[in-house]
Amino acid sequence: MKPGLRVALLGCGVVGTEVVRLLNEQAADLAARVGTPLELAGIAVRRPERVREGVDRSLLTTDAQALVTRDDVDIVIEVIGGIEPARTLMLEAMKSGKSVITANKALLAEDGATLFAAAREYGADLYYEASVAGAIPLLRPLRESLVGDHVNRVLGIVNGTTNYILDQMDTNGAGFNEALEEAQALGYAEADPTADVEGFDAAAKAAILAQLAFHTPVTAANVHREGITEVSAADVAGAQGMDCVVKLLAICERVPSKDGRNGRGVSVRVYPAMIPRSHPLASVREAYNAVFVEAESAGSLMFYGAGAGGAPTASAVLGDLVAVARNVAGGTPGPVEVTYAKLPVLPMGETVTRYYIQLDVADEAGVLATVAEEFARHDVSIQAVRQVGMGEEAQLVVVTHRAPDAALSATVEGLRGLEIVREVASVMRVEGDV
Amino acid sequence: MKPGLRVALLGCGVVGTEVVRLLNEQAADLAARVGTPLELAGIAVRRPERVREGVDRSLLTTDAQALVTRDDVDIVIEVIGGIEPARTLMLEAMKSGKSVITANKALLAEDGATLFAAAREYGADLYYEASVAGAIPLLRPLRESLVGDHVNRVLGIVNGTTNYILDQMDTNGAGFNEALEEAQALGYAEADPTADVEGFDAAAKAAILAQLAFHTPVTAANVHREGITEVSAADVAGAQGMDCVVKLLAICERVPSKDGRNGRGVSVRVYPAMIPRSHPLASVREAYNAVFVEAESAGSLMFYGAGAGGAPTASAVLGDLVAVARNVAGGTPGPVEVTYAKLPVLPMGETVTRYYIQLDVADEAGVLATVAEEFARHDVSIQAVRQVGMGEEAQLVVVTHRAPDAALSATVEGLRGLEIVREVASVMRVEGDV
C-alpha cells in the first residue's frame, strides 16, 4: 500500500465532529476504497477548550493559517462556514498544492468564481457535494453523470426548515407564525429564522445548482428571491382547492431563444409556488429535500433525502474525500468547474411564469368583464376563472396561462386599482401542469 | 487541445443510434467537458444494410473483433446486450488496453467478476451506469458519493414494465392478465414478457446493486426471485385495505450479526410486496423506476426517473463516456469494483420478512384460537388480526411481526392443512412500517 494521505479539518462543530467520527470508525473501509490510508493531521478550531467527544485533543490547533499550508497536509476539509476566514484559508490551501473539500454554500454562492479559478490555477481539486441538499448525491450526478446530457430545468425543495413549515400549514391548516414557532420548538428552525424563511439559504443553493447545470456563472445576488413569511393560511387553502400544495421552490431554467437550444439566458429564482399534488415534489414532507431535474435525454429525474444535519452532511463530505483522495493518490485532479456557456441571467420580469390570483370582488353585474379586461390590457391570457361564494363573500379565482412575470405583476397592480376589486386576497405563482 | 479520443461502438439498435446522435449533436459540449474531442472510430453491427438515421454508413463494420482491438480505438461502448459475443468482445477490448462502457445488466449480473478482474488486470475502466435504472444516476452515487458511508439497505422499483402493470391493477382494479395486455398494447411490455413479469430483469439489477452496495460478489443466481404473475386483484384490494400498494421490489439488505455491524451476510431478493402508501416508493407510478437507499450517515435517499428507453439509456452511457474519457486523457483509471467484504449471500429462508395473510375460514367458534395456535407453533408472532365479512364470507386478515421467511412460509403451509381454513386467499410479504 502507498503511503497514507493526511487530512486537515477546519472547524469542528456538529459536522466536523461527525467527520472525525466517520474517519475513525471507517478507517479500514476508507483505506480499501482509496487504496491508501487517510490520517487526520490536524483540526483548526477557535475554542480548543471546548469538549468534543471522540476528538483527539492533541490534533487541535487555533492556527488555521499554519495548518492549511503545512507540508504534511494533502487535503483540507472546510466546515467553518461563512465568507471569511473560510475563503482565505481555502485559497491558501490550494496555493500550497492542497485539494479542498467544502460544505460552504454561502461562500460558493457569493464568490465561487474565485475558488474555481484558484482550483484551475493550482491544479487542485475543489469538491462541495455537502453544500447543497446535505447527503443527497446531487452535485456529482449533475457534474458527472449528466455531463453528456443537456439539462433544461432544475426544480428543487432545498431548504428543510421552510418545507417543514409549509408542510405543517398544509396538514394542519396552521398559519405561518404558528408553524414557525412549532418548527423552532422542534429544532427545525433557528431562533433567528431569517436565512431560511426569507429564502437566502435556498437562493445560495439555487446559484450553485444553476452554475453547475448550465455551465454559467451565477451568484446569490443574481437569484430572484422571495421568502415564505407572507404565505397565509388562505394561500394554502387556495392551493388545496386547486389540488395543489405550496412549496418554497428553487428554480433554475434555461430560457430558450427562438432559434438555438442553448437559449438566450437562464432564469434562477426562489419563491413559494403552487405545484400539483401529483408532482413528485409535492410528496416531499417534513424537513426533507428533493431536487427534480429535467434533462433532454435523461428525462425527469428526482433526488430525495435529508437536506441537513451533522451525519448526512458528513456523509457527503466523506464521499468527496474518497474521490479527492483517489485523485491525489493518482496524481490527476478531478473535473474543474467550467462556465464556458456564460449565459446571461435574465431579470425576473422577463421570466415566464403563471399566476394564481384570488380576488374579493363587489357583488354586481359586469365584474368578470372588468377583471378580464385588465388581464387583456397586459396581454395576459386566462386559463381558468371560477367564482367562489356569493354576494358579499364573492371571490374570483383566476389561473393564468404562461406570461412574462412583469406582465403578470403589472396585471395584479392593475387589479388592485379597480373599484370593483375589494381586495387581492392571494397571489401565488404556479409551477407544473395544473 | 490534446489529440482527440476515438470511440468504438458495439451495436447500433435503439440505444446505439441515440448514442451516435448525442455524440454528433453534443460534440462541442463533450469536447469542452473532456478537454479533448471525442470521435467515432467505428460501429460494429450484424446487419450493415439496415437503415439507421443519422449514422454514417462508412463507420459500419461487421467485424466487431477487429474493431475492439484496433490501435486507433481508445474507448469501447458495448450496447449489444446478452452474454456472448458481448463478454468476449469486452474482455478483448480491455486486454488491448481499451476502457469499456456497457449497459449490459445480464452479463454484469451473471459474470461481472470476470469483467471486473480484467479491468483490474489491464488497468482499464469499466463503467456501467446504464445497466440499472436507465438514466437515473444511481451506480455512480453508490460507487462514489456514498463511498464514505455504510449502506444498510437498497429497496428499489427497477423494472418499469411490472410497475406499469401493478400501477394499472391498483388504479383500475384490473386483473394481471388484463393489465399485461394493456401494457403490451402500449409498448411497455414485450410480446414475450417473461424476463420482466417473472422478475429476471429485476433480479439481474438487484445483483448489480447488491454487489456495489456491499462490496460483495453477488450474481443473478444468488438472488431469490418471485415474479408478479400470481398477483391477483384480491391481493391488490387487500393491500388497499391496509393503506398499502403492491410493488415488485428489489431488496438488498445487510443482515446484522449480533456483535459486528458488517453483519453475517447479505440478503438479495425480488418479489411483489406491500408497502405503505406513505412510503416514497409508493408514489412511483406508471413505468418509472426509483431506488431507495438507506445509509448509516446519509439516512434515507431516493433516486427517481425513467428506467428504460433509448434516450435515457444513451444519456447514462454518455455520462460514463465523459468520465472514462477524462480518465483516459489523464492517464488514471477510475475506481475499480472492489468486493473486499465478501459477505455470504443468505438463503431466503433465513431472511427476516413480514407476511400479510388472508384466509377464508369456516363460520364457527374457536377459529381464531386454532389459527393463532398455528402461528405460535412456528414461533411467528402476530402484529394484527382482523375479521372481514360474516358467516360464509368470513375472512381473517393477519399481519405478522418480522420472522425468518422459512418460519413464515411453514406457517402458511400449516394453515393450508387446517380443516377450518377453506382457502389461503392471499399471501404477500410486507416491507416498511404498516
PDB file of N, CA and C in Angstrom, chain A residues 21-22 25-26 29-30 32-33 135-137 140-141 144-150 215 261 280 297-298 300-306 311-312 315 318-319 322 326 330 332-335 340, chain B residues 21-22 26 29-30 32-33 135-137 140-141 144-150 215 261 280 297-298 300-306 311-312 315 318-319 322 326 330 332-335 340:
ATOM      1  N   ARG A  21     -15.573  11.391  13.535  1.00  0.00           N
ATOM      2  CA  ARG A  21     -16.090  10.084  13.937  1.00  0.00           C
ATOM      3  C   ARG A  21     -16.032   9.098  12.764  1.00  0.00           C
ATOM      4  N   LEU A  22     -16.532   9.541  11.579  1.00  0.00           N
ATOM      5  CA  LEU A  22     -16.542   8.643  10.420  1.00  0.00           C
ATOM      6  C   LEU A  22     -15.127   8.285   9.986  1.00  0.00           C
ATOM      7  N   GLU A  25     -14.049   5.653  12.577  1.00  0.00           N
ATOM      8  CA  GLU A  25     -14.809   4.395  12.551  1.00  0.00           C
ATOM      9  C   GLU A  25     -14.630   3.628  11.250  1.00  0.00           C
ATOM     10  N   GLN A  26     -14.517   4.380  10.135  1.00  0.00           N
ATOM     11  CA  GLN A  26     -14.489   3.704   8.840  1.00  0.00           C
ATOM     12  C   GLN A  26     -13.088   3.698   8.243  1.00  0.00           C
ATOM     13  N   ASP A  29     -12.347   0.685   5.889  1.00  0.00           N
ATOM     14  CA  ASP A  29     -13.138   0.787   4.664  1.00  0.00           C
ATOM     15  C   ASP A  29     -12.599   1.870   3.741  1.00  0.00           C
ATOM     16  N   LEU A  30     -12.324   3.034   4.327  1.00  0.00           N
ATOM     17  CA  LEU A  30     -11.845   4.162   3.524  1.00  0.00           C
ATOM     18  C   LEU A  30     -10.504   3.832   2.876  1.00  0.00           C
ATOM     19  N   ALA A  32      -9.404   0.917   2.074  1.00  0.00           N
ATOM     20  CA  ALA A  32      -9.623  -0.051   0.986  1.00  0.00           C
ATOM     21  C   ALA A  32     -10.130   0.659  -0.263  1.00  0.00           C
ATOM     22  N   ARG A  33     -10.984   1.644  -0.069  1.00  0.00           N
ATOM     23  CA  ARG A  33     -11.598   2.291  -1.223  1.00  0.00           C
ATOM     24  C   ARG A  33     -10.665   3.308  -1.885  1.00  0.00           C
ATOM     25  N   ALA A 135     -26.804  15.152   2.315  1.00  0.00           N
ATOM     26  CA  ALA A 135     -26.195  13.905   1.852  1.00  0.00           C
ATOM     27  C   ALA A 135     -26.713  13.470   0.501  1.00  0.00           C
ATOM     28  N   ILE A 136     -27.696  14.169  -0.049  1.00  0.00           N
ATOM     29  CA  ILE A 136     -28.257  13.709  -1.327  1.00  0.00           C
ATOM     30  C   ILE A 136     -27.198  13.861  -2.408  1.00  0.00           C
ATOM     31  N   PRO A 137     -26.794  12.764  -3.037  1.00  0.00           N
ATOM     32  CA  PRO A 137     -25.794  12.893  -4.105  1.00  0.00           C
ATOM     33  C   PRO A 137     -26.457  13.595  -5.284  1.00  0.00           C
ATOM     34  N   ARG A 140     -22.675  15.734  -7.746  1.00  0.00           N
ATOM     35  CA  ARG A 140     -21.856  14.794  -8.512  1.00  0.00           C
ATOM     36  C   ARG A 140     -22.607  14.304  -9.749  1.00  0.00           C
ATOM     37  N   PRO A 141     -23.876  13.864  -9.610  1.00  0.00           N
ATOM     38  CA  PRO A 141     -24.614  13.488 -10.825  1.00  0.00           C
ATOM     39  C   PRO A 141     -24.723  14.624 -11.833  1.00  0.00           C
ATOM     40  N   GLU A 144     -21.165  15.090 -13.213  1.00  0.00           N
ATOM     41  CA  GLU A 144     -20.513  13.981 -13.915  1.00  0.00           C
ATOM     42  C   GLU A 144     -21.473  13.084 -14.690  1.00  0.00           C
ATOM     43  N   SER A 145     -22.533  12.573 -14.038  1.00  0.00           N
ATOM     44  CA  SER A 145     -23.387  11.619 -14.739  1.00  0.00           C
ATOM     45  C   SER A 145     -24.146  12.267 -15.888  1.00  0.00           C
ATOM     46  N   LEU A 146     -24.637  13.482 -15.678  1.00  0.00           N
ATOM     47  CA  LEU A 146     -25.453  14.132 -16.706  1.00  0.00           C
ATOM     48  C   LEU A 146     -24.613  15.005 -17.635  1.00  0.00           C
ATOM     49  N   VAL A 147     -23.302  14.812 -17.551  1.00  0.00           N
ATOM     50  CA  VAL A 147     -22.408  15.697 -18.273  1.00  0.00           C
ATOM     51  C   VAL A 147     -22.527  15.507 -19.785  1.00  0.00           C
ATOM     52  N   GLY A 148     -23.016  14.362 -20.218  1.00  0.00           N
ATOM     53  CA  GLY A 148     -23.211  14.129 -21.649  1.00  0.00           C
ATOM     54  C   GLY A 148     -24.618  14.480 -22.097  1.00  0.00           C
ATOM     55  N   ASP A 149     -25.405  15.024 -21.175  1.00  0.00           N
ATOM     56  CA  ASP A 149     -26.802  15.356 -21.473  1.00  0.00           C
ATOM     57  C   ASP A 149     -26.947  16.881 -21.458  1.00  0.00           C
ATOM     58  N   HIS A 150     -28.147  17.347 -21.571  1.00  0.00           N
ATOM     59  CA  HIS A 150     -28.410  18.782 -21.674  1.00  0.00           C
ATOM     60  C   HIS A 150     -29.510  19.095 -20.667  1.00  0.00           C
ATOM     61  N   HIS A 215     -23.433  25.613 -16.721  1.00  0.00           N
ATOM     62  CA  HIS A 215     -22.051  25.977 -17.050  1.00  0.00           C
ATOM     63  C   HIS A 215     -21.934  27.473 -17.258  1.00  0.00           C
ATOM     64  N   ARG A 261     -30.920  26.082 -29.129  1.00  0.00           N
ATOM     65  CA  ARG A 261     -31.408  25.497 -27.893  1.00  0.00           C
ATOM     66  C   ARG A 261     -30.557  25.920 -26.700  1.00  0.00           C
ATOM     67  N   PRO A 280     -44.004  14.747  -8.309  1.00  0.00           N
ATOM     68  CA  PRO A 280     -43.178  14.042  -7.313  1.00  0.00           C
ATOM     69  C   PRO A 280     -42.697  14.945  -6.176  1.00  0.00           C
ATOM     70  N   SER A 297     -32.140  14.194 -22.693  1.00  0.00           N
ATOM     71  CA  SER A 297     -32.182  12.760 -22.964  1.00  0.00           C
ATOM     72  C   SER A 297     -32.636  11.953 -21.747  1.00  0.00           C
ATOM     73  N   ALA A 298     -32.147  12.307 -20.584  1.00  0.00           N
ATOM     74  CA  ALA A 298     -32.450  11.507 -19.394  1.00  0.00           C
ATOM     75  C   ALA A 298     -33.908  11.640 -18.978  1.00  0.00           C
ATOM     76  N   SER A 300     -37.039  13.141 -16.830  1.00  0.00           N
ATOM     77  CA  SER A 300     -37.217  13.692 -15.486  1.00  0.00           C
ATOM     78  C   SER A 300     -36.556  12.799 -14.448  1.00  0.00           C
ATOM     79  N   LEU A 301     -35.742  13.397 -13.618  1.00  0.00           N
ATOM     80  CA  LEU A 301     -35.078  12.658 -12.546  1.00  0.00           C
ATOM     81  C   LEU A 301     -35.407  13.350 -11.240  1.00  0.00           C
ATOM     82  N   MET A 302     -35.463  12.582 -10.144  1.00  0.00           N
ATOM     83  CA  MET A 302     -35.592  13.244  -8.853  1.00  0.00           C
ATOM     84  C   MET A 302     -34.625  12.632  -7.853  1.00  0.00           C
ATOM     85  N   PHE A 303     -34.068  13.480  -7.005  1.00  0.00           N
ATOM     86  CA  PHE A 303     -33.136  13.073  -5.955  1.00  0.00           C
ATOM     87  C   PHE A 303     -33.745  13.522  -4.644  1.00  0.00           C
ATOM     88  N   TYR A 304     -33.858  12.611  -3.703  1.00  0.00           N
ATOM     89  CA  TYR A 304     -34.605  12.881  -2.473  1.00  0.00           C
ATOM     90  C   TYR A 304     -33.806  12.434  -1.252  1.00  0.00           C
ATOM     91  N   GLY A 305     -33.884  13.179  -0.165  1.00  0.00           N
ATOM     92  CA  GLY A 305     -33.216  12.734   1.061  1.00  0.00           C
ATOM     93  C   GLY A 305     -33.179  13.829   2.114  1.00  0.00           C
ATOM     94  N   ALA A 306     -32.446  13.552   3.194  1.00  0.00           N
ATOM     95  CA  ALA A 306     -32.297  14.531   4.265  1.00  0.00           C
ATOM     96  C   ALA A 306     -31.404  15.655   3.761  1.00  0.00           C
ATOM     97  N   ALA A 311     -24.757  14.260  10.532  1.00  0.00           N
ATOM     98  CA  ALA A 311     -24.367  12.990   9.924  1.00  0.00           C
ATOM     99  C   ALA A 311     -24.565  12.987   8.408  1.00  0.00           C
ATOM    100  N   PRO A 312     -25.721  13.417   7.891  1.00  0.00           N
ATOM    101  CA  PRO A 312     -25.867  13.436   6.436  1.00  0.00           C
ATOM    102  C   PRO A 312     -24.828  14.330   5.750  1.00  0.00           C
ATOM    103  N   SER A 315     -21.546  12.626   5.722  1.00  0.00           N
ATOM    104  CA  SER A 315     -21.525  11.555   4.725  1.00  0.00           C
ATOM    105  C   SER A 315     -21.148  12.109   3.358  1.00  0.00           C
ATOM    106  N   LEU A 318     -17.468  12.912   3.321  1.00  0.00           N
ATOM    107  CA  LEU A 318     -16.630  11.704   3.191  1.00  0.00           C
ATOM    108  C   LEU A 318     -16.636  11.171   1.763  1.00  0.00           C
ATOM    109  N   GLY A 319     -17.809  11.241   1.091  1.00  0.00           N
ATOM    110  CA  GLY A 319     -17.875  10.810  -0.313  1.00  0.00           C
ATOM    111  C   GLY A 319     -16.912  11.627  -1.157  1.00  0.00           C
ATOM    112  N   VAL A 322     -13.194  10.658  -0.420  1.00  0.00           N
ATOM    113  CA  VAL A 322     -12.703   9.469  -1.119  1.00  0.00           C
ATOM    114  C   VAL A 322     -12.336   9.815  -2.554  1.00  0.00           C
ATOM    115  N   ARG A 326      -8.523   9.748  -3.982  1.00  0.00           N
ATOM    116  CA  ARG A 326      -8.151   8.918  -5.142  1.00  0.00           C
ATOM    117  C   ARG A 326      -7.452   9.773  -6.199  1.00  0.00           C
ATOM    118  N   GLY A 330      -3.617   9.328  -7.262  1.00  0.00           N
ATOM    119  CA  GLY A 330      -3.339   9.013  -8.666  1.00  0.00           C
ATOM    120  C   GLY A 330      -2.644  10.147  -9.396  1.00  0.00           C
ATOM    121  N   THR A 332      -4.002  12.847 -10.562  1.00  0.00           N
ATOM    122  CA  THR A 332      -4.832  13.510 -11.565  1.00  0.00           C
ATOM    123  C   THR A 332      -5.994  14.214 -10.903  1.00  0.00           C
ATOM    124  N   PRO A 333      -6.066  15.534 -11.013  1.00  0.00           N
ATOM    125  CA  PRO A 333      -7.218  16.197 -10.404  1.00  0.00           C
ATOM    126  C   PRO A 333      -8.524  15.847 -11.107  1.00  0.00           C
ATOM    127  N   GLY A 334      -9.625  15.964 -10.379  1.00  0.00           N
ATOM    128  CA  GLY A 334     -10.943  15.694 -10.945  1.00  0.00           C
ATOM    129  C   GLY A 334     -11.401  16.838 -11.827  1.00  0.00           C
ATOM    130  N   PRO A 335     -12.648  16.742 -12.320  1.00  0.00           N
ATOM    131  CA  PRO A 335     -13.143  17.790 -13.205  1.00  0.00           C
ATOM    132  C   PRO A 335     -13.215  19.136 -12.485  1.00  0.00           C
ATOM    133  N   TYR A 340     -18.127  27.721 -19.362  1.00  0.00           N
ATOM    134  CA  TYR A 340     -17.888  28.145 -20.739  1.00  0.00           C
ATOM    135  C   TYR A 340     -19.138  28.703 -21.419  1.00  0.00           C
TER     136      TYR A 340
ATOM    137  N   ARG B  21     -26.317   9.811 -32.102  1.00  0.00           N
ATOM    138  CA  ARG B  21     -26.945  11.123 -32.239  1.00  0.00           C
ATOM    139  C   ARG B  21     -26.358  12.110 -31.213  1.00  0.00           C
ATOM    140  N   LEU B  22     -26.280  11.675 -29.945  1.00  0.00           N
ATOM    141  CA  LEU B  22     -25.755  12.574 -28.908  1.00  0.00           C
ATOM    142  C   LEU B  22     -24.288  12.917 -29.151  1.00  0.00           C
ATOM    143  N   GLN B  26     -23.768  16.809 -29.566  1.00  0.00           N
ATOM    144  CA  GLN B  26     -23.144  17.473 -28.429  1.00  0.00           C
ATOM    145  C   GLN B  26     -21.622  17.461 -28.515  1.00  0.00           C
ATOM    146  N   ASP B  29     -19.872  20.447 -26.746  1.00  0.00           N
ATOM    147  CA  ASP B  29     -20.033  20.354 -25.296  1.00  0.00           C
ATOM    148  C   ASP B  29     -19.150  19.260 -24.711  1.00  0.00           C
ATOM    149  N   LEU B  30     -19.187  18.090 -25.355  1.00  0.00           N
ATOM    150  CA  LEU B  30     -18.415  16.952 -24.851  1.00  0.00           C
ATOM    151  C   LEU B  30     -16.921  17.277 -24.870  1.00  0.00           C
ATOM    152  N   ALA B  32     -15.542  20.166 -24.635  1.00  0.00           N
ATOM    153  CA  ALA B  32     -15.248  21.135 -23.574  1.00  0.00           C
ATOM    154  C   ALA B  32     -15.149  20.434 -22.221  1.00  0.00           C
ATOM    155  N   ARG B  33     -16.016  19.455 -22.023  1.00  0.00           N
ATOM    156  CA  ARG B  33     -16.050  18.816 -20.710  1.00  0.00           C
ATOM    157  C   ARG B  33     -14.933  17.799 -20.524  1.00  0.00           C
ATOM    158  N   ALA B 135     -31.425   6.174 -17.040  1.00  0.00           N
ATOM    159  CA  ALA B 135     -30.659   7.408 -16.900  1.00  0.00           C
ATOM    160  C   ALA B 135     -30.511   7.839 -15.452  1.00  0.00           C
ATOM    161  N   ILE B 136     -31.151   7.166 -14.516  1.00  0.00           N
ATOM    162  CA  ILE B 136     -31.074   7.630 -13.134  1.00  0.00           C
ATOM    163  C   ILE B 136     -29.649   7.457 -12.637  1.00  0.00           C
ATOM    164  N   PRO B 137     -28.993   8.541 -12.250  1.00  0.00           N
ATOM    165  CA  PRO B 137     -27.634   8.405 -11.739  1.00  0.00           C
ATOM    166  C   PRO B 137     -27.701   7.713 -10.389  1.00  0.00           C
ATOM    167  N   ARG B 140     -23.231   5.510  -9.872  1.00  0.00           N
ATOM    168  CA  ARG B 140     -22.143   6.437  -9.556  1.00  0.00           C
ATOM    169  C   ARG B 140     -22.264   6.936  -8.113  1.00  0.00           C
ATOM    170  N   PRO B 141     -23.447   7.383  -7.682  1.00  0.00           N
ATOM    171  CA  PRO B 141     -23.571   7.774  -6.262  1.00  0.00           C
ATOM    172  C   PRO B 141     -23.228   6.633  -5.307  1.00  0.00           C
ATOM    173  N   GLU B 144     -19.444   6.132  -5.645  1.00  0.00           N
ATOM    174  CA  GLU B 144     -18.542   7.229  -5.323  1.00  0.00           C
ATOM    175  C   GLU B 144     -19.035   8.126  -4.195  1.00  0.00           C
ATOM    176  N   SER B 145     -20.274   8.642  -4.317  1.00  0.00           N
ATOM    177  CA  SER B 145     -20.707   9.618  -3.310  1.00  0.00           C
ATOM    178  C   SER B 145     -20.887   8.979  -1.941  1.00  0.00           C
ATOM    179  N   LEU B 146     -21.444   7.760  -1.908  1.00  0.00           N
ATOM    180  CA  LEU B 146     -21.718   7.124  -0.626  1.00  0.00           C
ATOM    181  C   LEU B 146     -20.567   6.251  -0.160  1.00  0.00           C
ATOM    182  N   VAL B 147     -19.433   6.406  -0.811  1.00  0.00           N
ATOM    183  CA  VAL B 147     -18.325   5.506  -0.566  1.00  0.00           C
ATOM    184  C   VAL B 147     -17.745   5.705   0.842  1.00  0.00           C
ATOM    185  N   GLY B 148     -17.975   6.864   1.440  1.00  0.00           N
ATOM    186  CA  GLY B 148     -17.510   7.084   2.801  1.00  0.00           C
ATOM    187  C   GLY B 148     -18.576   6.769   3.828  1.00  0.00           C
ATOM    188  N   ASP B 149     -19.684   6.220   3.361  1.00  0.00           N
ATOM    189  CA  ASP B 149     -20.801   5.913   4.252  1.00  0.00           C
ATOM    190  C   ASP B 149     -20.950   4.383   4.321  1.00  0.00           C
ATOM    191  N   HIS B 150     -21.992   3.927   4.971  1.00  0.00           N
ATOM    192  CA  HIS B 150     -22.187   2.498   5.168  1.00  0.00           C
ATOM    193  C   HIS B 150     -23.620   2.199   4.757  1.00  0.00           C
ATOM    194  N   HIS B 215     -20.035  -4.372  -1.488  1.00  0.00           N
ATOM    195  CA  HIS B 215     -18.660  -4.760  -1.809  1.00  0.00           C
ATOM    196  C   HIS B 215     -18.485  -6.260  -1.670  1.00  0.00           C
ATOM    197  N   ARG B 261     -21.190  -4.789  12.974  1.00  0.00           N
ATOM    198  CA  ARG B 261     -22.174  -4.190  12.080  1.00  0.00           C
ATOM    199  C   ARG B 261     -21.954  -4.616  10.641  1.00  0.00           C
ATOM    200  N   PRO B 280     -42.060   6.788   0.172  1.00  0.00           N
ATOM    201  CA  PRO B 280     -41.763   7.477  -1.089  1.00  0.00           C
ATOM    202  C   PRO B 280     -41.850   6.576  -2.324  1.00  0.00           C
ATOM    203  N   SER B 297     -25.018   7.135   7.725  1.00  0.00           N
ATOM    204  CA  SER B 297     -24.915   8.572   7.987  1.00  0.00           C
ATOM    205  C   SER B 297     -25.846   9.390   7.102  1.00  0.00           C
ATOM    206  N   ALA B 298     -25.939   9.024   5.835  1.00  0.00           N
ATOM    207  CA  ALA B 298     -26.736   9.836   4.907  1.00  0.00           C
ATOM    208  C   ALA B 298     -28.217   9.717   5.190  1.00  0.00           C
ATOM    209  N   SER B 300     -32.002   8.243   4.670  1.00  0.00           N
ATOM    210  CA  SER B 300     -32.772   7.711   3.547  1.00  0.00           C
ATOM    211  C   SER B 300     -32.629   8.608   2.328  1.00  0.00           C
ATOM    212  N   LEU B 301     -32.286   8.004   1.214  1.00  0.00           N
ATOM    213  CA  LEU B 301     -32.163   8.740  -0.042  1.00  0.00           C
ATOM    214  C   LEU B 301     -33.049   8.069  -1.065  1.00  0.00           C
ATOM    215  N   MET B 302     -33.565   8.822  -2.027  1.00  0.00           N
ATOM    216  CA  MET B 302     -34.265   8.168  -3.126  1.00  0.00           C
ATOM    217  C   MET B 302     -33.848   8.775  -4.447  1.00  0.00           C
ATOM    218  N   PHE B 303     -33.725   7.911  -5.446  1.00  0.00           N
ATOM    219  CA  PHE B 303     -33.360   8.299  -6.801  1.00  0.00           C
ATOM    220  C   PHE B 303     -34.498   7.867  -7.716  1.00  0.00           C
ATOM    221  N   TYR B 304     -35.021   8.790  -8.498  1.00  0.00           N
ATOM    222  CA  TYR B 304     -36.230   8.543  -9.265  1.00  0.00           C
ATOM    223  C   TYR B 304     -36.050   8.974 -10.709  1.00  0.00           C
ATOM    224  N   GLY B 305     -36.619   8.241 -11.654  1.00  0.00           N
ATOM    225  CA  GLY B 305     -36.564   8.665 -13.058  1.00  0.00           C
ATOM    226  C   GLY B 305     -37.020   7.579 -14.004  1.00  0.00           C
ATOM    227  N   ALA B 306     -36.844   7.857 -15.305  1.00  0.00           N
ATOM    228  CA  ALA B 306     -37.198   6.876 -16.323  1.00  0.00           C
ATOM    229  C   ALA B 306     -36.196   5.736 -16.269  1.00  0.00           C
ATOM    230  N   ALA B 311     -33.241   7.063 -25.315  1.00  0.00           N
ATOM    231  CA  ALA B 311     -32.599   8.330 -24.949  1.00  0.00           C
ATOM    232  C   ALA B 311     -32.090   8.328 -23.511  1.00  0.00           C
ATOM    233  N   PRO B 312     -32.916   7.908 -22.519  1.00  0.00           N
ATOM    234  CA  PRO B 312     -32.390   7.880 -21.146  1.00  0.00           C
ATOM    235  C   PRO B 312     -31.167   6.969 -20.998  1.00  0.00           C
ATOM    236  N   SER B 315     -28.206   8.647 -22.450  1.00  0.00           N
ATOM    237  CA  SER B 315     -27.721   9.709 -21.564  1.00  0.00           C
ATOM    238  C   SER B 315     -26.771   9.150 -20.510  1.00  0.00           C
ATOM    239  N   LEU B 318     -23.456   8.287 -22.118  1.00  0.00           N
ATOM    240  CA  LEU B 318     -22.644   9.481 -22.379  1.00  0.00           C
ATOM    241  C   LEU B 318     -22.002  10.016 -21.103  1.00  0.00           C
ATOM    242  N   GLY B 319     -22.754   9.968 -19.979  1.00  0.00           N
ATOM    243  CA  GLY B 319     -22.190  10.389 -18.694  1.00  0.00           C
ATOM    244  C   GLY B 319     -20.960   9.559 -18.368  1.00  0.00           C
ATOM    245  N   VAL B 322     -17.941  10.484 -20.684  1.00  0.00           N
ATOM    246  CA  VAL B 322     -17.178  11.669 -20.292  1.00  0.00           C
ATOM    247  C   VAL B 322     -16.205  11.314 -19.162  1.00  0.00           C
ATOM    248  N   ARG B 326     -12.175  11.320 -19.597  1.00  0.00           N
ATOM    249  CA  ARG B 326     -11.326  12.143 -18.737  1.00  0.00           C
ATOM    250  C   ARG B 326     -10.223  11.280 -18.095  1.00  0.00           C
ATOM    251  N   GLY B 330      -6.309  11.662 -18.859  1.00  0.00           N
ATOM    252  CA  GLY B 330      -5.428  11.972 -17.733  1.00  0.00           C
ATOM    253  C   GLY B 330      -4.494  10.826 -17.371  1.00  0.00           C
ATOM    254  N   THR B 332      -5.225   8.135 -15.712  1.00  0.00           N
ATOM    255  CA  THR B 332      -5.528   7.481 -14.435  1.00  0.00           C
ATOM    256  C   THR B 332      -6.878   6.786 -14.510  1.00  0.00           C
ATOM    257  N   PRO B 333      -6.911   5.478 -14.378  1.00  0.00           N
ATOM    258  CA  PRO B 333      -8.220   4.812 -14.411  1.00  0.00           C
ATOM    259  C   PRO B 333      -9.067   5.182 -13.202  1.00  0.00           C
ATOM    260  N   GLY B 334     -10.382   5.089 -13.353  1.00  0.00           N
ATOM    261  CA  GLY B 334     -11.314   5.376 -12.268  1.00  0.00           C
ATOM    262  C   GLY B 334     -11.345   4.253 -11.260  1.00  0.00           C
ATOM    263  N   PRO B 335     -12.236   4.346 -10.267  1.00  0.00           N
ATOM    264  CA  PRO B 335     -12.291   3.307  -9.245  1.00  0.00           C
ATOM    265  C   PRO B 335     -12.705   1.960  -9.851  1.00  0.00           C
ATOM    266  N   TYR B 340     -14.146  -6.553  -1.501  1.00  0.00           N
ATOM    267  CA  TYR B 340     -13.309  -6.991  -0.386  1.00  0.00           C
ATOM    268  C   TYR B 340     -14.116  -7.534   0.784  1.00  0.00           C
TER     269      TYR B 340
END
